[in-house]
Amino acid sequence: MKYLYILIISISCFLLTGCGGGGGGDNGIVLTPQQQEFADVVYAFATAVNDKDKTRATKLLMSQVIYNKNYGHEEFKNRLENFIDKAENINFQINDIGVFIKLSDSNDELAEIRADVTISYNSDKIIKETLEINVEKSGSNKGITLFQKYPEDNSYISAFPPVLE
């Protein structure tokens, strides 16, 4: 009888081992479908940069984007295009991401995203920082409305994209 209990417990433990499920995306982070929709904009931006696709990357920037605490669509676009044109071996990697959905006065939806990123390029250059990125959804359009370093010591200035000669 004792062996029967041990056998049943052993089989139960073995079967329950597979019931834990998989993570839920990057680094075990689980996002709701609504959060994932906004995070996908950031992932699409990183993929476009990695693919050196200026058109796709800049289409993800809303015209009123705030870049490093200033309204700067043209500045951000120009720096991004310069980086994509001149950098080699780009690897824009999102290591960790969090999405907070914000309420809006209009019908638009807004998400505040924090992402720990590592961007390597030219075989020996690396940028590691936490970015604060806002993504807005207006109808079917989604795009980045804020791109800056998450403030540490009151510095909002992101090193990305660097200006390359």
mmCIF file of C-alpha atoms in Angstrom:
data_model
loop_
_atom_site.group_PDB
_atom_site.id
_atom_site.type_symbol
_atom_site.label_atom_id
_atom_site.label_comp_id
_atom_site.label_asym_id
_atom_site.label_seq_id
_atom_site.Cartn_x
_atom_site.Cartn_y
_atom_site.Cartn_z
ATOM 1 C CA MET A 1 0.000 0.000 0.000
ATOM 2 C CA LYS A 2 2.860 2.345 0.843
ATOM 3 C CA TYR A 3 4.332 1.761 -2.622
ATOM 4 C CA LEU A 4 1.020 2.630 -4.256
ATOM 5 C CA TYR A 5 0.978 6.062 -2.542
ATOM 6 C CA ILE A 6 4.578 6.732 -3.525
ATOM 7 C CA LEU A 7 3.782 5.744 -7.119
ATOM 8 C CA ILE A 8 0.703 8.006 -7.244
ATOM 9 C CA ILE A 9 2.610 10.960 -5.744
ATOM 10 C CA SER A 10 5.526 10.426 -8.146
ATOM 11 C CA ILE A 11 3.238 10.301 -11.172
ATOM 12 C CA SER A 12 1.358 13.407 -9.994
ATOM 13 C CA CYS A 13 4.591 15.349 -9.534
ATOM 14 C CA PHE A 14 5.816 14.283 -12.966
ATOM 15 C CA LEU A 15 2.571 15.371 -14.638
ATOM 16 C CA LEU A 16 2.470 18.711 -12.826
ATOM 17 C CA THR A 17 6.005 19.531 -13.939
ATOM 18 C CA GLY A 18 4.757 20.389 -17.432
ATOM 19 C CA CYS A 19 1.885 22.588 -16.209
ATOM 20 C CA GLY A 20 3.934 25.691 -15.471
ATOM 21 C CA GLY A 21 3.535 27.146 -18.923
ATOM 22 C CA GLY A 22 6.016 29.219 -20.847
ATOM 23 C CA GLY A 23 7.090 32.758 -20.086
ATOM 24 C CA GLY A 24 5.039 35.364 -21.877
ATOM 25 C CA GLY A 25 7.430 36.980 -24.202
ATOM 26 C CA ASP A 26 10.763 38.669 -23.690
ATOM 27 C CA ASN A 27 12.539 37.831 -20.457
ATOM 28 C CA GLY A 28 9.379 36.315 -18.959
ATOM 29 C CA ILE A 29 7.479 39.616 -19.140
ATOM 30 C CA VAL A 30 3.746 39.156 -19.548
ATOM 31 C CA LEU A 31 1.856 41.995 -21.193
ATOM 32 C CA THR A 32 -1.867 42.288 -21.749
ATOM 33 C CA PRO A 33 -2.971 42.333 -25.402
ATOM 34 C CA GLN A 34 -3.512 46.108 -25.164
ATOM 35 C CA GLN A 35 -0.039 46.654 -23.684
ATOM 36 C CA GLN A 36 1.485 44.343 -26.295
ATOM 37 C CA GLU A 37 -0.070 46.428 -29.074
ATOM 38 C CA PHE A 38 1.880 49.469 -27.851
ATOM 39 C CA ALA A 39 5.067 47.506 -27.133
ATOM 40 C CA ASP A 40 4.933 46.199 -30.706
ATOM 41 C CA VAL A 41 5.492 49.754 -31.978
ATOM 42 C CA VAL A 42 8.769 49.920 -30.032
ATOM 43 C CA TYR A 43 9.776 46.452 -31.266
ATOM 44 C CA ALA A 44 8.925 47.490 -34.850
ATOM 45 C CA PHE A 45 11.073 50.606 -34.448
ATOM 46 C CA ALA A 46 14.030 48.551 -33.185
ATOM 47 C CA THR A 47 13.580 46.060 -36.040
ATOM 48 C CA ALA A 48 13.485 48.851 -38.634
ATOM 49 C CA VAL A 49 16.703 50.319 -37.217
ATOM 50 C CA ASN A 50 18.347 46.873 -37.242
ATOM 51 C CA ASP A 51 17.220 46.362 -40.840
ATOM 52 C CA LYS A 52 18.558 49.826 -41.752
ATOM 53 C CA ASP A 53 15.093 50.709 -43.064
ATOM 54 C CA LYS A 54 14.918 54.509 -42.722
ATOM 55 C CA THR A 55 11.457 54.758 -44.236
ATOM 56 C CA ARG A 56 9.859 52.274 -41.859
ATOM 57 C CA ALA A 57 11.710 53.681 -38.814
ATOM 58 C CA THR A 58 10.746 57.300 -39.497
ATOM 59 C CA LYS A 59 7.119 56.377 -40.252
ATOM 60 C CA LEU A 60 6.859 55.252 -36.632
ATOM 61 C CA LEU A 61 7.643 58.801 -35.430
ATOM 62 C CA MET A 62 4.623 61.044 -34.991
ATOM 63 C CA SER A 63 5.033 64.575 -36.346
ATOM 64 C CA GLN A 64 4.752 66.098 -32.866
ATOM 65 C CA VAL A 65 7.381 63.789 -31.339
ATOM 66 C CA ILE A 66 9.261 65.130 -28.331
ATOM 67 C CA TYR A 67 12.903 64.105 -28.558
ATOM 68 C CA ASN A 68 15.090 64.678 -25.514
ATOM 69 C CA LYS A 69 12.571 67.099 -23.934
ATOM 70 C CA ASN A 70 12.140 69.234 -27.094
ATOM 71 C CA TYR A 71 9.722 69.132 -29.975
ATOM 72 C CA GLY A 72 12.059 67.656 -32.489
ATOM 73 C CA HIS A 73 10.627 65.584 -35.301
ATOM 74 C CA GLU A 74 13.139 66.887 -37.848
ATOM 75 C CA GLU A 75 16.104 66.664 -35.470
ATOM 76 C CA PHE A 76 15.237 63.105 -34.442
ATOM 77 C CA LYS A 77 14.498 62.076 -38.036
ATOM 78 C CA ASN A 78 17.767 63.574 -39.326
ATOM 79 C CA ARG A 79 19.860 61.996 -36.567
ATOM 80 C CA LEU A 80 18.141 58.641 -37.102
ATOM 81 C CA GLU A 81 18.681 58.720 -40.868
ATOM 82 C CA ASN A 82 22.342 59.727 -40.366
ATOM 83 C CA PHE A 83 22.836 56.837 -37.942
ATOM 84 C CA ILE A 84 21.161 54.287 -40.219
ATOM 85 C CA ASP A 85 23.171 55.494 -43.241
ATOM 86 C CA LYS A 86 26.562 55.465 -41.545
ATOM 87 C CA ALA A 87 26.447 52.761 -38.863
ATOM 88 C CA GLU A 88 27.515 49.181 -39.522
ATOM 89 C CA ASN A 89 26.341 46.016 -37.770
ATOM 90 C CA ILE A 90 23.469 47.672 -35.886
ATOM 91 C CA ASN A 91 21.898 45.615 -33.112
ATOM 92 C CA PHE A 92 19.096 47.501 -31.306
ATOM 93 C CA GLN A 93 18.085 45.078 -28.586
ATOM 94 C CA ILE A 94 15.249 45.544 -26.101
ATOM 95 C CA ASN A 95 16.246 43.721 -22.925
ATOM 96 C CA ASP A 96 13.277 44.605 -20.734
ATOM 97 C CA ILE A 97 10.054 46.498 -21.386
ATOM 98 C CA GLY A 98 7.186 47.813 -19.303
ATOM 99 C CA VAL A 99 4.006 49.406 -20.605
ATOM 100 C CA PHE A 100 1.652 51.694 -18.676
ATOM 101 C CA ILE A 101 -1.592 52.661 -20.419
ATOM 102 C CA LYS A 102 -2.560 56.281 -19.724
ATOM 103 C CA LEU A 103 -6.033 57.745 -19.916
ATOM 104 C CA SER A 104 -6.590 60.419 -22.508
ATOM 105 C CA ASP A 105 -9.078 63.280 -22.761
ATOM 106 C CA SER A 106 -9.692 62.432 -26.410
ATOM 107 C CA ASN A 107 -10.466 59.142 -28.095
ATOM 108 C CA ASP A 108 -6.743 58.602 -28.597
ATOM 109 C CA GLU A 109 -4.935 56.023 -26.488
ATOM 110 C CA LEU A 110 -1.522 56.680 -25.006
ATOM 111 C CA ALA A 111 1.026 54.351 -23.444
ATOM 112 C CA GLU A 112 4.120 55.229 -21.476
ATOM 113 C CA ILE A 113 6.828 52.673 -22.094
ATOM 114 C CA ARG A 114 10.112 52.122 -20.329
ATOM 115 C CA ALA A 115 12.615 49.927 -22.084
ATOM 116 C CA ASP A 116 16.102 48.857 -21.094
ATOM 117 C CA VAL A 117 18.002 48.760 -24.359
ATOM 118 C CA THR A 118 21.426 47.878 -25.650
ATOM 119 C CA ILE A 119 22.357 49.302 -29.024
ATOM 120 C CA SER A 120 25.606 48.138 -30.527
ATOM 121 C CA TYR A 121 27.058 49.326 -33.817
ATOM 122 C CA ASN A 122 30.338 49.588 -35.738
ATOM 123 C CA SER A 123 31.577 46.427 -33.987
ATOM 124 C CA ASP A 124 32.833 48.261 -30.879
ATOM 125 C CA LYS A 125 30.316 50.976 -29.933
ATOM 126 C CA ILE A 126 27.619 50.267 -27.351
ATOM 127 C CA ILE A 127 24.819 52.399 -25.914
ATOM 128 C CA LYS A 128 23.078 51.014 -22.812
ATOM 129 C CA GLU A 129 20.273 53.045 -21.320
ATOM 130 C CA THR A 130 16.718 53.005 -20.117
ATOM 131 C CA LEU A 131 14.468 54.799 -22.554
ATOM 132 C CA GLU A 132 11.161 56.494 -21.885
ATOM 133 C CA ILE A 133 8.997 56.189 -24.971
ATOM 134 C CA ASN A 134 5.390 57.281 -25.355
ATOM 135 C CA VAL A 135 3.294 55.663 -28.049
ATOM 136 C CA GLU A 136 -0.008 57.120 -29.193
ATOM 137 C CA LYS A 137 -2.790 55.336 -31.012
ATOM 138 C CA SER A 138 -5.168 57.513 -32.972
ATOM 139 C CA GLY A 139 -7.623 55.416 -34.941
ATOM 140 C CA SER A 140 -5.536 52.838 -36.758
ATOM 141 C CA ASN A 141 -2.375 54.995 -36.634
ATOM 142 C CA LYS A 142 0.223 54.293 -33.962
ATOM 143 C CA GLY A 143 3.471 56.103 -33.438
ATOM 144 C CA ILE A 144 6.114 57.375 -31.058
ATOM 145 C CA THR A 145 5.322 60.759 -29.486
ATOM 146 C CA LEU A 146 8.143 60.884 -26.898
ATOM 147 C CA PHE A 147 11.649 59.465 -27.074
ATOM 148 C CA GLN A 148 14.156 60.256 -24.359
ATOM 149 C CA LYS A 149 16.359 58.691 -21.739
ATOM 150 C CA TYR A 150 14.490 57.772 -18.581
ATOM 151 C CA PRO A 151 15.520 60.587 -16.252
ATOM 152 C CA GLU A 152 18.500 59.830 -14.070
ATOM 153 C CA ASP A 153 20.011 62.802 -12.256
ATOM 154 C CA ASN A 154 17.638 65.097 -14.205
ATOM 155 C CA SER A 155 19.209 64.092 -17.524
ATOM 156 C CA TYR A 156 16.711 63.227 -20.233
ATOM 157 C CA ILE A 157 19.198 63.247 -23.088
ATOM 158 C CA SER A 158 19.392 59.914 -24.875
ATOM 159 C CA ALA A 159 22.643 58.948 -26.559
ATOM 160 C CA PHE A 160 20.579 57.386 -29.352
ATOM 161 C CA PRO A 161 20.859 58.010 -32.210
ATOM 162 C CA PRO A 162 24.434 59.249 -32.161
ATOM 163 C CA VAL A 163 25.586 61.536 -34.957
ATOM 164 C CA LEU A 164 28.207 59.711 -36.999
ATOM 165 C CA GLU A 165 30.740 61.375 -39.281
#
